[in-house]
Amino acid sequence: MVPSRVTLVDVGPRDGLQNEKQTVDAAVKIELVHRLQAAGLREIEVTSFVSPKWVPQMADNAAVLAGIERKPGVRYSVLIPNMKGLDAALSMPRAEWPDEIVVFAAATEAFSHKNINCSIAESIERFRPVVAAAHGHGIKVRGAVSCALGCPYQGEVSADEVERVVRLIREIGVDHCGIADTIGVGTPKRVQAAMERALKHYPVAEVSGHFHDTYGQAIGNVYASLEVGLFTFDASVAGLGGCPYAKGATGNVATEDVLFLLDGLGIDTGVSIDGVVDAAAFISGVLGRKPVSRSGNALLAKRAAAHAS
Ligand code: HMG
Ligand code: MG
């Protein structure tokens, strides 16, 4: 039975903008976060504290975190690869700390090396003190298991490989497990198999799906995850997104498309699709291109037609 309520985490400001060739001003990122929270998003991944040598697009992390006018009830998260990143986030004034952090491991050795320059086992040892320190400060830790449905360097990934990493992040105390299809090759049955492995180690409230849409399967994969009971999904305004270390992978499933699906199923999210369409038009205007969301573009065309008549 599909759930009656779903939580959406908009990862556009982080996953989306980490992959842009052009420089996006911190002020634009902050405005995007403001528009997302005005649309009703209650969880927003705002930036990452990774090495600026690796991902220069996120070098303004502190300015972004500091510039957001926080809205009560909204949780702001950031991606953290190591203690250096956590220390940087926690060196900010208390009111500017993230509410949650996200550590990211890979299901394959090759992607782990390409993305964070270490083996899976080494990454777990790096995360161990990060998790302990975050918990010591009352900060929740989400985990992402990248390449859970396929790896750009190693090919197909089995559910066993996914479960192995799920177990490892569980053992070090990561509170939440996001299953990520980094390159968007997953299809519904395989996604369900991966989710079922995660559900052996985490309660359903602490498992989420993070689907890139490279092969157009992301909406089907959200629905497949609903069927196995999941009710938390990452999505990205305007379908922004990608990973600089997963060449060829396109953006995340667009928040507008997920909302059109969920609204149609009568599933409550508390998020206004019109508000997200506006936020998508804003960021796409800055980036100089159209949003990739089919639903978002259809709604914009409908608005334009109504305006013209
Ligand atoms: P490294 O080169 O092995 O690390 O990188 P290092 O410790 O040798 O440090 C190298 C330099 O970076 C040093 O500076 C450090 O101080 C600095 P130098 O001494 O040369 O001047 N440094 C840092 N600076 C700021 N903040 C930090 C930090 N750490 C080191 N936290 C490292 C290892 C993990 C740092 C690097 O590989 C890295 O930053 N990788 C991040 C890559 C990334 O952000 N990828 C995209 C996000 S993941 C993703 O998109 C997937 C996801 O969406 C889910 C999915 O779709 O799969 C989450
Ligand atoms: Mg991603």
XYZ file of C-alpha atoms and ligand atoms in Angstrom:
368
model
C 0.000 0.000 0.000
C 1.386 3.394 -0.931
C 1.809 5.952 1.889
C -0.577 8.898 2.365
C 2.178 11.431 3.027
C 5.614 11.932 1.477
C 8.560 14.082 2.518
C 10.555 15.637 -0.277
C 14.121 16.810 0.198
C 15.080 19.327 -2.459
C 18.741 18.791 -3.273
C 18.849 21.311 -6.131
C 21.001 23.936 -4.421
C 23.633 21.269 -3.701
C 23.395 18.372 -6.163
C 22.065 20.698 -8.840
C 24.492 23.545 -8.609
C 27.622 21.498 -7.828
C 27.673 20.450 -11.447
C 27.245 23.791 -13.224
C 30.081 24.986 -15.420
C 29.228 28.625 -14.833
C 29.718 30.314 -11.487
C 26.478 30.797 -9.623
C 26.556 33.588 -7.060
C 25.882 32.764 -3.435
C 23.049 35.336 -3.566
C 21.319 33.293 -6.287
C 21.698 30.071 -4.296
C 20.247 31.797 -1.236
C 17.331 33.153 -3.255
C 16.692 29.652 -4.614
C 16.551 28.250 -1.083
C 14.151 31.038 -0.093
C 11.870 30.232 -3.020
C 11.908 26.528 -2.218
C 10.987 27.081 1.402
C 8.256 29.522 0.328
C 6.890 26.730 -1.898
C 6.557 24.521 1.172
C 9.731 22.412 1.062
C 10.621 21.437 4.616
C 13.974 19.799 3.856
C 16.561 21.443 1.641
C 20.137 20.338 0.940
C 21.780 23.710 0.633
C 25.481 23.145 -0.059
C 28.469 20.911 0.605
C 31.618 21.303 2.671
C 33.874 19.355 0.322
C 37.297 20.330 -0.951
C 37.050 23.464 -3.146
C 39.842 21.957 -5.238
C 37.514 19.083 -6.088
C 34.243 20.993 -6.404
C 34.863 24.751 -6.745
C 31.130 25.377 -7.272
C 30.508 24.759 -3.568
C 33.388 26.924 -2.284
C 30.880 29.544 -1.113
C 29.321 27.066 1.328
C 29.717 29.272 4.413
C 28.270 32.325 2.654
C 25.256 30.305 1.515
C 24.599 28.797 4.918
C 25.018 32.173 6.611
C 22.818 34.030 4.134
C 19.701 31.895 4.392
C 16.842 33.429 6.343
C 15.756 30.383 8.233
C 12.132 29.478 8.232
C 10.809 27.662 11.300
C 10.087 24.012 10.574
C 12.544 23.782 7.676
C 15.591 21.532 7.993
C 18.749 22.623 6.191
C 21.336 19.963 5.368
C 24.833 19.981 3.927
C 27.054 17.295 2.413
C 30.171 16.489 4.472
C 33.048 14.225 3.316
C 35.351 14.317 6.349
C 36.149 15.956 9.709
C 37.603 18.981 7.973
C 34.220 19.640 6.381
C 32.335 19.139 9.625
C 34.752 21.382 11.520
C 34.238 24.107 8.909
C 30.446 23.855 9.191
C 30.593 23.897 12.987
C 32.995 26.840 13.061
C 30.067 28.977 11.968
C 27.866 30.704 14.549
C 25.457 28.238 16.177
C 22.413 29.758 14.442
C 24.024 29.029 11.071
C 24.821 25.360 11.670
C 23.188 22.792 9.433
C 20.326 20.851 11.002
C 21.489 17.686 9.301
C 24.588 16.507 7.517
C 24.908 13.966 4.731
C 27.872 11.614 4.476
C 28.280 9.812 1.178
C 29.716 6.375 0.575
C 29.732 4.429 -2.657
C 28.556 0.910 -3.399
C 31.597 0.389 -5.641
C 35.310 0.767 -4.991
C 35.926 2.528 -8.299
C 33.399 5.284 -7.653
C 34.587 5.701 -4.085
C 38.115 6.357 -5.363
C 36.981 8.732 -8.125
C 34.588 10.722 -5.949
C 36.293 10.885 -2.568
C 39.754 9.517 -3.284
C 39.659 6.552 -0.927
C 38.354 3.002 -0.634
C 34.924 2.199 0.788
C 36.526 0.942 4.015
C 38.620 4.116 4.332
C 35.542 6.263 3.744
C 33.714 4.490 6.557
C 36.651 5.158 8.891
C 36.572 8.840 7.844
C 32.856 9.032 8.546
C 33.044 7.339 11.952
C 34.341 10.429 13.842
C 32.126 12.704 11.723
C 29.022 10.783 12.824
C 30.122 10.768 16.463
C 30.904 14.506 16.456
C 27.657 15.413 14.684
C 25.669 13.365 17.193
C 27.600 15.019 20.010
C 26.264 18.336 18.715
C 22.728 17.040 18.283
C 22.955 16.933 14.493
C 21.278 14.133 12.551
C 23.375 12.251 10.002
C 21.930 11.066 6.729
C 23.937 8.727 4.542
C 23.913 8.359 0.788
C 24.925 5.119 -0.888
C 26.004 6.202 -4.359
C 26.013 4.008 -7.450
C 23.494 1.667 -5.833
C 21.998 0.742 -9.211
C 25.025 1.076 -11.434
C 28.514 2.521 -11.554
C 30.057 4.545 -14.384
C 33.347 2.678 -13.891
C 32.332 -0.826 -12.776
C 28.944 -1.352 -14.473
C 26.044 -3.170 -12.855
C 25.866 -3.196 -9.063
C 24.195 -6.035 -7.167
C 21.830 -5.748 -4.214
C 24.468 -7.626 -2.179
C 26.995 -4.855 -2.834
C 24.430 -2.248 -1.795
C 23.541 -4.102 1.386
C 27.188 -4.418 2.320
C 27.572 -0.626 2.406
C 24.172 -0.099 4.048
C 25.348 -2.387 6.847
C 28.627 -0.460 7.170
C 26.965 2.944 7.516
C 24.461 1.471 9.966
C 27.322 0.101 12.090
C 28.914 3.550 12.481
C 25.602 5.068 13.552
C 24.400 6.883 10.413
C 20.739 7.677 11.150
C 19.262 7.544 7.672
C 20.042 5.622 4.507
C 19.534 7.184 1.092
C 19.811 4.792 -1.816
C 21.214 6.769 -4.722
C 21.046 5.964 -8.406
C 23.894 8.294 -9.294
C 23.853 7.586 -13.027
C 20.136 6.960 -13.421
C 20.292 3.417 -14.767
C 17.980 1.779 -12.223
C 14.668 0.267 -13.230
C 11.725 -0.385 -10.870
C 12.275 -4.037 -9.901
C 15.979 -3.543 -9.270
C 15.221 -0.402 -7.283
C 12.760 -2.335 -5.139
C 15.379 -5.024 -4.546
C 17.903 -2.397 -3.397
C 15.329 -0.708 -1.155
C 14.392 -4.027 0.402
C 18.036 -4.560 1.356
C 18.162 -1.101 2.966
C 14.918 -1.862 4.813
C 16.574 -4.878 6.460
C 18.838 -2.459 8.348
C 16.835 0.777 8.653
C 13.199 1.517 9.521
C 11.149 2.703 6.571
C 11.052 6.258 7.965
C 14.848 6.339 7.592
C 15.214 5.069 4.033
C 14.950 7.360 1.028
C 15.404 7.275 -2.718
C 17.695 9.605 -4.683
C 17.167 9.105 -8.387
C 18.989 10.720 -11.250
C 16.973 10.658 -14.454
C 19.569 9.907 -17.117
C 17.504 7.110 -18.697
C 14.060 8.568 -17.907
C 13.361 5.967 -15.220
C 13.313 8.184 -12.151
C 9.550 8.734 -11.845
C 8.945 5.011 -12.317
C 11.526 4.374 -9.632
C 9.821 6.780 -7.222
C 6.562 4.906 -7.782
C 8.283 1.549 -7.314
C 9.714 2.817 -4.021
C 6.280 4.000 -2.867
C 5.055 0.469 -3.513
C 7.576 -0.919 -1.028
C 6.479 1.687 1.507
C 9.077 4.456 1.166
C 7.877 7.957 1.866
C 11.030 10.089 1.625
C 12.627 11.160 -1.641
C 15.316 13.522 -2.797
C 14.392 15.554 -5.842
C 15.785 18.618 -7.501
C 14.048 21.793 -8.593
C 14.090 22.120 -12.396
C 15.723 18.683 -12.603
C 19.118 20.208 -11.907
C 21.894 17.933 -10.822
C 24.663 15.571 -11.552
C 27.964 14.577 -10.108
C 31.251 15.900 -11.494
C 32.684 12.391 -10.952
C 29.904 10.581 -12.825
C 30.317 11.889 -16.361
C 27.231 11.663 -18.562
C 24.820 11.369 -15.664
C 22.052 13.937 -15.882
C 20.075 15.713 -13.196
C 17.993 14.408 -10.370
C 14.348 13.668 -10.852
C 12.666 17.083 -11.004
C 10.774 18.102 -7.892
C 7.941 19.350 -10.122
C 7.592 15.913 -11.769
C 7.534 14.109 -8.420
C 4.917 16.574 -7.175
C 2.740 16.030 -10.248
C 2.891 12.288 -9.590
C 2.188 12.591 -5.865
C -0.561 15.192 -6.294
C -2.174 12.871 -8.829
C -2.012 9.978 -6.381
C -3.588 12.140 -3.675
C -0.432 11.920 -1.549
C 0.148 14.907 0.701
C 3.555 16.646 0.588
C 2.742 20.128 1.877
C 4.548 21.503 -1.179
C 2.967 23.710 -3.840
C 3.834 22.591 -7.354
C 3.182 26.145 -8.591
C 5.687 27.478 -6.086
C 8.321 24.990 -7.245
C 7.582 25.811 -10.894
C 8.296 29.465 -10.031
C 11.546 28.521 -8.278
C 12.496 26.405 -11.305
C 11.790 29.289 -13.682
C 13.939 31.554 -11.499
C 17.016 29.307 -11.398
C 16.662 28.251 -15.023
C 16.492 31.928 -16.020
C 19.750 32.579 -14.173
C 21.376 29.546 -15.805
C 20.047 30.562 -19.216
C 18.139 27.410 -20.083
C 14.743 25.769 -19.766
C 13.867 23.572 -16.794
C 14.002 19.908 -17.818
C 10.827 19.012 -15.931
C 8.095 17.842 -18.308
C 5.380 18.700 -15.753
C 6.948 22.054 -14.955
C 7.199 23.028 -18.611
C 3.632 21.896 -19.296
C 2.396 24.019 -16.395
C 4.404 27.019 -17.609
C 2.955 26.594 -21.131
C -0.545 26.381 -19.665
C 0.044 29.580 -17.696
C 1.375 31.361 -20.789
C -1.659 30.241 -22.807
C -4.040 31.422 -20.077
C -2.218 34.746 -19.929
C -2.396 35.205 -23.707
C -6.136 34.480 -23.973
P 41.869 14.393 -0.998
O 42.589 15.193 -2.049
O 42.150 12.930 -0.925
O 41.989 14.971 0.468
O 40.311 14.616 -1.228
P 43.099 15.624 1.289
O 42.746 15.394 2.687
O 44.453 15.190 0.777
O 42.912 17.184 0.962
C 43.254 17.780 -0.260
C 43.067 19.286 -0.114
O 41.688 19.575 0.093
C 43.795 19.843 1.097
O 44.116 21.200 0.775
C 42.740 19.835 2.157
O 42.973 20.779 3.175
C 41.500 20.169 1.388
P 45.653 21.638 0.515
O 46.399 21.207 1.716
O 46.067 20.876 -0.741
O 45.541 23.116 0.309
N 40.283 19.614 1.979
C 39.197 20.322 2.240
N 38.901 21.635 2.055
C 37.675 22.038 2.434
N 36.736 21.208 2.961
C 36.995 19.908 3.135
C 38.277 19.416 2.774
N 38.847 18.203 2.818
C 40.079 18.335 2.339
N 36.059 19.113 3.634
C 38.066 14.746 -0.421
C 39.359 13.962 -0.415
C 36.990 13.873 0.181
C 38.247 16.015 0.391
C 37.744 15.117 -1.899
O 37.796 13.966 -2.650
C 36.398 15.748 -2.042
O 36.141 16.856 -1.577
N 35.475 15.055 -2.720
C 34.088 15.518 -2.846
C 33.604 15.219 -4.209
C 32.183 15.693 -4.332
O 31.753 16.648 -3.697
N 31.424 14.995 -5.199
C 30.056 15.364 -5.443
C 29.162 15.108 -4.280
S 28.691 13.392 -4.090
C 27.291 13.239 -5.071
O 26.933 14.146 -5.779
C 26.490 11.990 -4.946
C 25.167 12.186 -4.201
O 24.372 13.188 -4.822
C 24.377 10.883 -4.220
C 24.374 10.264 -5.625
O 23.755 10.820 -6.534
O 25.067 9.262 -5.732
C 25.394 12.573 -2.752
Mg 23.174 12.878 -6.658
